[in-house]
Short mmCIF file of C-alpha atoms and ligand atoms in Angstrom, two decimals:
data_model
loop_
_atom_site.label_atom_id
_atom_site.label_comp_id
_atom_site.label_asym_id
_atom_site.label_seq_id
_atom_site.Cartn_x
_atom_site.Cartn_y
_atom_site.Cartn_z
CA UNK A 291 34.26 -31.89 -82.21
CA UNK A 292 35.79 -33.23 -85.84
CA UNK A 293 37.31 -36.76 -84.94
CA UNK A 294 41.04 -37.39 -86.02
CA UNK A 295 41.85 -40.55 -88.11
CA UNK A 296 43.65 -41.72 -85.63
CA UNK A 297 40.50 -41.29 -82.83
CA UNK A 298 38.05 -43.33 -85.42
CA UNK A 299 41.05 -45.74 -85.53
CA UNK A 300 41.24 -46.22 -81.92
CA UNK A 301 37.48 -46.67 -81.42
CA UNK A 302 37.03 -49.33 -83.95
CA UNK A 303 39.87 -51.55 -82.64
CA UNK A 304 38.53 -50.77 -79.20
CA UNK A 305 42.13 -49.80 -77.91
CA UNK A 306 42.31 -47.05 -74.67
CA UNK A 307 44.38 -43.55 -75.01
CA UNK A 308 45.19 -39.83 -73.79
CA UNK A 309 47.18 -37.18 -74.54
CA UNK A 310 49.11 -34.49 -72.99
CA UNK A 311 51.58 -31.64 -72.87
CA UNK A 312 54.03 -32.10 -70.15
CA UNK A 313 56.61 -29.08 -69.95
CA UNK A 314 60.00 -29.24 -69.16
CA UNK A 315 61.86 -27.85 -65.79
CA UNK A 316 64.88 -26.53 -64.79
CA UNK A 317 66.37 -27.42 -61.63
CA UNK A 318 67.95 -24.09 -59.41
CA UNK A 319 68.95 -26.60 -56.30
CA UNK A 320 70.17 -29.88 -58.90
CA UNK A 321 68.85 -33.25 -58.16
CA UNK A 322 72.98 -34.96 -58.45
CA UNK A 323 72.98 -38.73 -56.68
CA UNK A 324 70.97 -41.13 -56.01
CA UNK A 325 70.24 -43.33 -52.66
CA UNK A 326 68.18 -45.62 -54.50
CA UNK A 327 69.17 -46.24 -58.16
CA UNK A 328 65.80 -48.48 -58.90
CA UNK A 329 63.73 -46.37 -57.23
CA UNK A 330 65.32 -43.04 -58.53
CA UNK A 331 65.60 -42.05 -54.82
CA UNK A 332 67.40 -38.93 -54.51
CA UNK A 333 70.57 -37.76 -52.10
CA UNK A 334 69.57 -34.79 -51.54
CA UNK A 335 66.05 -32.38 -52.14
CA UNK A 336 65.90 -30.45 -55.56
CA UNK A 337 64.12 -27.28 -56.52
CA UNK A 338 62.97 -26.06 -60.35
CA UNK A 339 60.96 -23.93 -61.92
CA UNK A 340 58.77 -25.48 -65.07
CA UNK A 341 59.09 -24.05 -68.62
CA UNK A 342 56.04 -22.46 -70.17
CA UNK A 343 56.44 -23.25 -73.83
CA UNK A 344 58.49 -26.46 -73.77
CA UNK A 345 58.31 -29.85 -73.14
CA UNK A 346 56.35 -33.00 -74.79
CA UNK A 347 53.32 -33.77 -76.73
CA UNK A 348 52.69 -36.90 -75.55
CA UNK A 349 49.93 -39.90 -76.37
CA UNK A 350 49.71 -42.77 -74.73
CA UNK A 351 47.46 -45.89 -75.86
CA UNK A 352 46.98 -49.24 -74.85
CA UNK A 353 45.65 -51.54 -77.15
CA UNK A 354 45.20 -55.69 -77.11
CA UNK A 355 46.92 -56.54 -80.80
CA UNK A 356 49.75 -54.57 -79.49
CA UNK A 357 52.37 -57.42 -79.08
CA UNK A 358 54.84 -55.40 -77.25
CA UNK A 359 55.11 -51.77 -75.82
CA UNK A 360 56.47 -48.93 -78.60
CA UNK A 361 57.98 -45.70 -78.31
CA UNK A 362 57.89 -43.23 -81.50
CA UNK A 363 60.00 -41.03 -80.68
CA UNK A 364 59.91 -37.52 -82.56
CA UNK A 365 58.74 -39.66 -85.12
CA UNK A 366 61.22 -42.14 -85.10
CA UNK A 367 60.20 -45.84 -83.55
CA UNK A 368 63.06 -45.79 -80.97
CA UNK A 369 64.74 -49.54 -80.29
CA UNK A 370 63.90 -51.64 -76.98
CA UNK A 371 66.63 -50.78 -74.99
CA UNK A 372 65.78 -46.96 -75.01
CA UNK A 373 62.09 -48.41 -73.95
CA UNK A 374 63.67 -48.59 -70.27
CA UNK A 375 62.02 -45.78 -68.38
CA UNK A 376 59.36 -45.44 -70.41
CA UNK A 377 58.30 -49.10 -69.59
CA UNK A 378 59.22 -48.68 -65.83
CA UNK A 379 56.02 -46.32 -65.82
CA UNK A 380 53.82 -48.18 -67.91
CA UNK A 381 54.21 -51.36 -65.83
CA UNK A 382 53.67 -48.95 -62.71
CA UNK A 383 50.47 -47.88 -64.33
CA UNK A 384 49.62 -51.52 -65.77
CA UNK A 385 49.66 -52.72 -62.01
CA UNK A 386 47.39 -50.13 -60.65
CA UNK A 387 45.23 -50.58 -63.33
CA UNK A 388 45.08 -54.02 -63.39
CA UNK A 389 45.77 -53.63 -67.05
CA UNK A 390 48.29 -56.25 -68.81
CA UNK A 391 47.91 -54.89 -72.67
CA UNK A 392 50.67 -53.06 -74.40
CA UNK A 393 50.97 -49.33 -74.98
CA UNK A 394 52.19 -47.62 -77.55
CA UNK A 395 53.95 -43.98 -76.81
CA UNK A 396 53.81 -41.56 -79.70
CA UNK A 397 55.58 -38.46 -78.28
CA UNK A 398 56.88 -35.26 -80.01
CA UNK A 399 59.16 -32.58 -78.08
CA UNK A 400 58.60 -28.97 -79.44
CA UNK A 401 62.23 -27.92 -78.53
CA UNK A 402 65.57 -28.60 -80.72
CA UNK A 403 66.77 -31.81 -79.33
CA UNK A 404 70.42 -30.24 -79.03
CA UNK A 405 68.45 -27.73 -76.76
CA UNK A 406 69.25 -30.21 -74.26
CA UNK A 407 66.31 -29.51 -71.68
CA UNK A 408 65.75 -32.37 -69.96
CA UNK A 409 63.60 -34.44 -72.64
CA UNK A 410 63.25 -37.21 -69.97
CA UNK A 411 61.63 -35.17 -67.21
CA UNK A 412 59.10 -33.55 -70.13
CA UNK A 413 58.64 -37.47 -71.49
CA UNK A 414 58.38 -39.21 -68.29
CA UNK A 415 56.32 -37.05 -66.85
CA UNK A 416 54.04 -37.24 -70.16
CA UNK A 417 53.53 -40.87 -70.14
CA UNK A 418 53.07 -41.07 -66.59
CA UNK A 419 49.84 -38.37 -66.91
CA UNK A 420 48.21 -39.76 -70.48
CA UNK A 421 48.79 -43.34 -69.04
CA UNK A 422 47.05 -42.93 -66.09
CA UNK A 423 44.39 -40.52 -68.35
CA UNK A 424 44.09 -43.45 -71.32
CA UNK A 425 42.94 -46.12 -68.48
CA UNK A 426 40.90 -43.83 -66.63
CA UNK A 427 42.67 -44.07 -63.09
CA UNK A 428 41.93 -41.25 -60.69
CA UNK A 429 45.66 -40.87 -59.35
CA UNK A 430 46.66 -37.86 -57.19
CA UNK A 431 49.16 -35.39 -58.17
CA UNK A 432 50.98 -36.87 -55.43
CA UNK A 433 51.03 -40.54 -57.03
CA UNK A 434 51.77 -39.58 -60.71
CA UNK A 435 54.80 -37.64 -59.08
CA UNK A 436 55.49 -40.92 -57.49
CA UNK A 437 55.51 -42.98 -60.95
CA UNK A 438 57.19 -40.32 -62.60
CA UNK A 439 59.95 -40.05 -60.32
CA UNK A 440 60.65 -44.29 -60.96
CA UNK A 441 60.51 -43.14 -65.17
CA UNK A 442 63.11 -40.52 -64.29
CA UNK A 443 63.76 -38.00 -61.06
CA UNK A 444 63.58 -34.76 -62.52
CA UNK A 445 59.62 -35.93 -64.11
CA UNK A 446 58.17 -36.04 -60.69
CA UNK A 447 58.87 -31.84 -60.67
CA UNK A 448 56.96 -31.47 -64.18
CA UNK A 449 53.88 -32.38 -62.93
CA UNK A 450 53.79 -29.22 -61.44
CA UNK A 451 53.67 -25.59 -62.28
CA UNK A 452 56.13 -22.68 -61.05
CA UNK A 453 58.10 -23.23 -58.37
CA UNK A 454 58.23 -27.16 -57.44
CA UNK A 455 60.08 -28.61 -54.69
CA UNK A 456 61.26 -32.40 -55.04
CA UNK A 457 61.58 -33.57 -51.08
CA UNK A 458 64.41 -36.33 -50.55
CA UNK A 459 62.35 -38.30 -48.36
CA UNK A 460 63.90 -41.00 -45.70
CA UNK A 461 61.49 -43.76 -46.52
CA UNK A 462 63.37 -46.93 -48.54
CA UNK A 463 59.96 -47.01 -50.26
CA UNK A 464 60.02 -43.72 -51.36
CA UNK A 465 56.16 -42.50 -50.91
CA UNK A 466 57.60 -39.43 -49.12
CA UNK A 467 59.84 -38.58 -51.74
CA UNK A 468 57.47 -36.75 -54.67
CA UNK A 469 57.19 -33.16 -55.39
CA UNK A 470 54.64 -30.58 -55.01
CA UNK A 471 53.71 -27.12 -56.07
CA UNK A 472 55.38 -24.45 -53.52
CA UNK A 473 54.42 -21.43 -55.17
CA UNK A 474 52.41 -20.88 -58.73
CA UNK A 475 54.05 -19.19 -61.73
CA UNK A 476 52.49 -15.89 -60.49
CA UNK A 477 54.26 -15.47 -57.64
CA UNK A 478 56.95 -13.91 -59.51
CA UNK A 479 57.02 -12.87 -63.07
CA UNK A 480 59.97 -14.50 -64.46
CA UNK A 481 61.53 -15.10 -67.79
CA UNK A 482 64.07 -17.78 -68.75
CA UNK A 483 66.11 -17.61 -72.11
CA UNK A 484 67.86 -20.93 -73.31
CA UNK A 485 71.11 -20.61 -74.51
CA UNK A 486 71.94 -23.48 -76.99
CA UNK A 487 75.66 -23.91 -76.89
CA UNK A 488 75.64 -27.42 -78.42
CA UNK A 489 78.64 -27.94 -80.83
CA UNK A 490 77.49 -31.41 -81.66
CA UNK A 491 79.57 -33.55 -79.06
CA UNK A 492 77.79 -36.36 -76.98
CA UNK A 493 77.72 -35.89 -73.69
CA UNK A 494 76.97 -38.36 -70.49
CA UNK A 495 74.16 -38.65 -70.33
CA UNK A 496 72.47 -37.60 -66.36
CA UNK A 497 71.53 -40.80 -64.90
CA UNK A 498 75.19 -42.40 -65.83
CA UNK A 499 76.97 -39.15 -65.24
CA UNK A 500 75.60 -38.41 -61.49
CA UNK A 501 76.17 -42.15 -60.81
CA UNK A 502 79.93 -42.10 -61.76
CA UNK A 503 80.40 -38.76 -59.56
CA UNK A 504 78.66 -40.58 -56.61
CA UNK A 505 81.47 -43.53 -56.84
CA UNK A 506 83.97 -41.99 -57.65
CA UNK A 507 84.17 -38.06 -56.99
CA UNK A 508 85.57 -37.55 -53.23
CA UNK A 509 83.77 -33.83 -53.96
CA UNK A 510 80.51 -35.87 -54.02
CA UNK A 511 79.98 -35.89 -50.08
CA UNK A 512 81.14 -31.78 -50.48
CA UNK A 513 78.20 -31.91 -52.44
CA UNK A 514 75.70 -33.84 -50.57
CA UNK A 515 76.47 -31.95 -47.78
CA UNK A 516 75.80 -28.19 -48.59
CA UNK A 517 72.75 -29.28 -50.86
CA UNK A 518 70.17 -29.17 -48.67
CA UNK A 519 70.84 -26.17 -46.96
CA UNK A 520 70.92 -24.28 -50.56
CA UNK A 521 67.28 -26.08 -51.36
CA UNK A 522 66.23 -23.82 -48.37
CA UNK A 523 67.89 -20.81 -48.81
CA UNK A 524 66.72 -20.75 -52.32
CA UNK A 525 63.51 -21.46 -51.26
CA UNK A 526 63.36 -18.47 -49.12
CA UNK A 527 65.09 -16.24 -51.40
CA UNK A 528 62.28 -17.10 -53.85
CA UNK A 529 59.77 -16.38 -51.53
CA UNK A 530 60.65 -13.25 -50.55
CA UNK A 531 61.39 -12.36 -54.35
CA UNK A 532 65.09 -11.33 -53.78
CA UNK A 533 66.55 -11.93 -57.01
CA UNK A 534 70.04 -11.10 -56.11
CA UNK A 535 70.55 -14.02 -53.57
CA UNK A 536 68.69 -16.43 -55.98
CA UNK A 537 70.74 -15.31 -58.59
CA UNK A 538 73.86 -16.24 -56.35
CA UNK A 539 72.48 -19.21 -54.43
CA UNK A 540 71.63 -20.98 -57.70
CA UNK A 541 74.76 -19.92 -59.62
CA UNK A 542 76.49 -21.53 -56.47
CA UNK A 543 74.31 -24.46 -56.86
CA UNK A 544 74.97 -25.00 -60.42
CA UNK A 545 78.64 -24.83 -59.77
CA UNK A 546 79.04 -27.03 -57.20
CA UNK A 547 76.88 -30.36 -59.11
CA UNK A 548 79.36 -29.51 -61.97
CA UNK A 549 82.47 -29.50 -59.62
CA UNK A 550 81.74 -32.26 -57.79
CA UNK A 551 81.12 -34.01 -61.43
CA UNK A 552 84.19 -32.55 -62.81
CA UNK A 553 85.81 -34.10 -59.94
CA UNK A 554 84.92 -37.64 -61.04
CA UNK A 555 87.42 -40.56 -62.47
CA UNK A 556 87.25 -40.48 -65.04
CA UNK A 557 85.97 -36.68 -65.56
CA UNK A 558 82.60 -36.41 -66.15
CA UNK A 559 82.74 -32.56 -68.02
CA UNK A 560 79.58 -31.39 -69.70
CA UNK A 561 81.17 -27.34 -70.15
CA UNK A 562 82.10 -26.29 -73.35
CA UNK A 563 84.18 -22.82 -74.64
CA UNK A 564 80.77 -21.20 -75.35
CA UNK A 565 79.37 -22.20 -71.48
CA UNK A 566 81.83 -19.97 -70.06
CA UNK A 567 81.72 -17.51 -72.17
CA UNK A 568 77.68 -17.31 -71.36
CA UNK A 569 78.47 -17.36 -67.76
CA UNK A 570 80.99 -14.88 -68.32
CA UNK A 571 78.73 -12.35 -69.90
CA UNK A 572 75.73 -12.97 -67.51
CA UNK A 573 78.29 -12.03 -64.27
CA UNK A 574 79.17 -9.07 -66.39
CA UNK A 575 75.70 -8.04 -66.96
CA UNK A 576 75.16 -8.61 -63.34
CA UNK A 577 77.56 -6.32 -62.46
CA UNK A 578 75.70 -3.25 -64.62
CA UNK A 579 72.88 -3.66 -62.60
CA UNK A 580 71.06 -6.08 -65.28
CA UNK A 581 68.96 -9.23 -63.45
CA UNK A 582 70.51 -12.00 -65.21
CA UNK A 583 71.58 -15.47 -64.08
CA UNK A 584 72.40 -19.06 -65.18
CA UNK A 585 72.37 -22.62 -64.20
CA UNK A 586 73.25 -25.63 -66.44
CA UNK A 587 72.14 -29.17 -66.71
CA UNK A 588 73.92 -32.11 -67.57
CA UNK A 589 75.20 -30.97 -70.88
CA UNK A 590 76.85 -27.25 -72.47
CA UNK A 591 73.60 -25.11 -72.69
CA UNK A 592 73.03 -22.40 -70.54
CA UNK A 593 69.35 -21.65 -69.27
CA UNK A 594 69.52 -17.39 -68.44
CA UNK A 595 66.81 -16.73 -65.60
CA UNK A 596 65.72 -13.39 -66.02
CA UNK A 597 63.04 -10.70 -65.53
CA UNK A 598 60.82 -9.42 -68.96
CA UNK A 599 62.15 -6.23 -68.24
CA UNK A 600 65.53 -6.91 -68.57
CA UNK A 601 64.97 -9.85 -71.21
CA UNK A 602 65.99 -7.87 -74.16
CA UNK A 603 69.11 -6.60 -72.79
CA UNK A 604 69.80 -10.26 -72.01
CA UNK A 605 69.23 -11.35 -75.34
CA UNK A 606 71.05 -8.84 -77.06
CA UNK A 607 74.28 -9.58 -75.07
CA UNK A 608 73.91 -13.78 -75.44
CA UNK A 609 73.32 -12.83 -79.28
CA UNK A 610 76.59 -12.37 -79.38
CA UNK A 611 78.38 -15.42 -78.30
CA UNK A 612 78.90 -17.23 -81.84
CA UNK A 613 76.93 -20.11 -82.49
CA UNK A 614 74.40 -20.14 -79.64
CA UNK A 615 70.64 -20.03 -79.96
CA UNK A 616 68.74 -18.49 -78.09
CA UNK A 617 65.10 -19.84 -76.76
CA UNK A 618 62.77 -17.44 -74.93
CA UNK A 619 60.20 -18.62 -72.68
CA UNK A 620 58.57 -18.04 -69.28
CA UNK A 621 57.37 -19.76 -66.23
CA UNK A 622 53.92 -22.12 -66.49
CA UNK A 623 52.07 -24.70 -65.33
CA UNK A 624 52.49 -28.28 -65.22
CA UNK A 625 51.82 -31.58 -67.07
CA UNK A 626 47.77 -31.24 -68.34
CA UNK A 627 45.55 -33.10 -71.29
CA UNK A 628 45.50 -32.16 -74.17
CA UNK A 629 42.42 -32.06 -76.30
CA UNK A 630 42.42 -33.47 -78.99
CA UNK A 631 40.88 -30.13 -81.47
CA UNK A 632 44.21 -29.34 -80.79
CA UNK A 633 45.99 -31.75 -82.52
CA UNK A 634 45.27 -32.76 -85.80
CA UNK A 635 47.13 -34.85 -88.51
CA UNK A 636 49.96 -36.46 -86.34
CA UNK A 637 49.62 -39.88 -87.74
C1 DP6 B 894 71.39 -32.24 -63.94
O1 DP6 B 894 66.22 -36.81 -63.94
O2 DP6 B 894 67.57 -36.99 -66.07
O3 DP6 B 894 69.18 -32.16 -64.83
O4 DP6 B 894 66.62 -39.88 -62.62
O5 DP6 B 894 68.53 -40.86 -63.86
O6 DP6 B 894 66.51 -40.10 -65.11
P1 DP6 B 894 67.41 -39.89 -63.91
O7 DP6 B 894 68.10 -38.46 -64.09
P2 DP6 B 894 67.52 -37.07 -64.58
O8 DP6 B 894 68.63 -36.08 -63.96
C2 DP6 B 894 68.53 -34.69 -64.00
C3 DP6 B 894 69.80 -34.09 -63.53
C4 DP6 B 894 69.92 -32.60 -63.71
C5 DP6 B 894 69.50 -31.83 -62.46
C6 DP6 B 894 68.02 -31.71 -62.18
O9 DP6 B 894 67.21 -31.70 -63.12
O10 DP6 B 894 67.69 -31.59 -60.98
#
């Protein structure tokens, strides 16, 4: 196998490194609160489904002239305070390692940043796996979803593939609070289209935004209190394939995080003119019999869940809201390595 510059590099300066591709996810039962803010403990169970095509390309090396850690961000060496979570997990790793050099995180998302999929669960999850990989610790699937979930909540789900349950957990340590696999991408054949509604405006960003609902919103306990009975009930409806009631228990879902947000003081609002009109058109497909339905993160886009079947008739109705993109992917698996034939040139 032809050695990249970078590889030859690394050898002769004796430094340690991985790579991976970590996807993104998309939650249908929303991971909104926390019980533990350090610890990225959740309020309530989540449920998502991880995104094929995706997510982060992701390396990961520690090396001992490295005089502090570094994040290259899409290609752009990111400043120290946005080195937060990713150092959260690198110290987690560090310690189990008994490692004390200094990494270096090169990572590249292959979606439009205004997509906004949730780069943090793709890039979390990502340095949590080539981390572990680059000093050679045999971690469970169970422990990287442990140190992913302390980067950011949502990474602990992208370890997986398919369907992927995030349990709340009562510990205050958190060990029973990781996700796992409930059923592979197989189990149902679904596609998801991402509806890029972005007009440019900032938004709050998640881990602010569900904080400020939690102190502030009196919908928050609303919330808290129907969401785990819809992590069940979508559960089962996925289970038994009924796309109907998922399409209405996730819909439901979706609107009540955003309520209870909207509800904050101030507002915390991530909808814009285009959002509605998306949601709009996918209840009116619904209605002609078309399997079509949406949930939306913290920001405007729209991500369509769908069947291939009825994909193009999707597409060709979203294709007409003005100035949205549209993304087409399906369900896959989760975070993996990457070798390195597959990646040339990157540095
Ligand atoms: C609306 O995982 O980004 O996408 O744990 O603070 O990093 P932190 O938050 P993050 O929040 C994701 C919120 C969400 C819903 C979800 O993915 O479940």
């Amino acid at each position: 196998m032809k050695q990249t510059s970078w590889e030859i590099e690394s050898i002769q300066s004796q430094s340690q490194w991985a790579r991976v591709f970590s996807p993104s996810n998309i939650a249908l039962a929303k991971y909104w609160g926390k019980r533990d803010v350090k610890l990225n403990l959740p309020t309530n169970g989540s449920l998502s489904v991880t995104l094929k095509h995706y997510g982060s390309f992701t390396t990961v090396e520690f090396n001992a002239a490295f005089k502090s850690d570094e994040l290259v961000l899409n290609g752009k060496l990111e400043s120290p305070d946005k080195l937060l979570k990713v150092k959260r997990v690198l110290d987690e790793i560090r310690n189990s390692a008994g490692e004390s050099r200094f990494a270096r995180v090169q990572s590249f998302n292959n979606f439009p940043t205004a997509a906004g999929l949730a780069s943090s669960a793709s890039g979390l999850s990502a340095v949590t796996l080539a981390a572990s990989h680059a000093l050679k610790l045999d971690l469970s699937k169970k422990e990287l979803s442990e140190i992913a979930r302390k980067g950011s909540g949502s990474a602990c789900r992208s370890l997986f593939g398919g369907f992927v349950e995030w349990k709340r957990g009562s510990r205050s340590d958190g060990k029973d609070s990781v996700a796992e696999q409930f059923r592979p991408a197989d189990h149902w054949n679904l596609s998801a289209l991402i509806a890029v509604a972005n007009q440019g405006q900032k938004n709050e960003a998640s881990t602010g935004g569900m904080e400020h609902t939690r102190l502030t919103s009196p919908y928050f306990s609303a919330w808290i209190e129907s969401a785990e009975e819809s992590v069940a009930l979508i559960r089962s409806a996925i289970d038994v394939r009924d796309f109907n009631k998922l399409a209405e228990l996730s819909e439901s879902n979706c609107i009540r995080m955003h309520a209870s947000a909207m509800a904050a003081f101030p507002a915390v609002f991530y909808w814009q003119p285009a959002t509605l009109e998306i949601m709009q058109r996918v209840w009116a497909l619904r209605k002609s019999g078309v399997r079509a339905f949406f949930t939306i993160d913290a920001g405007p886009n729209v991500v369509v869940i769908t069947t291939p079947e009825d994909s193009p008739k999707v597409q060709a109705e979203l294709a007409r809201v003005s100035g949205v993109q549209l993304l087409k992917t399906q369900l896959g698996e989760g975070a993996r390595s990457f070798e390195a034939s597959e990646w040339e040139g990157d540095r």
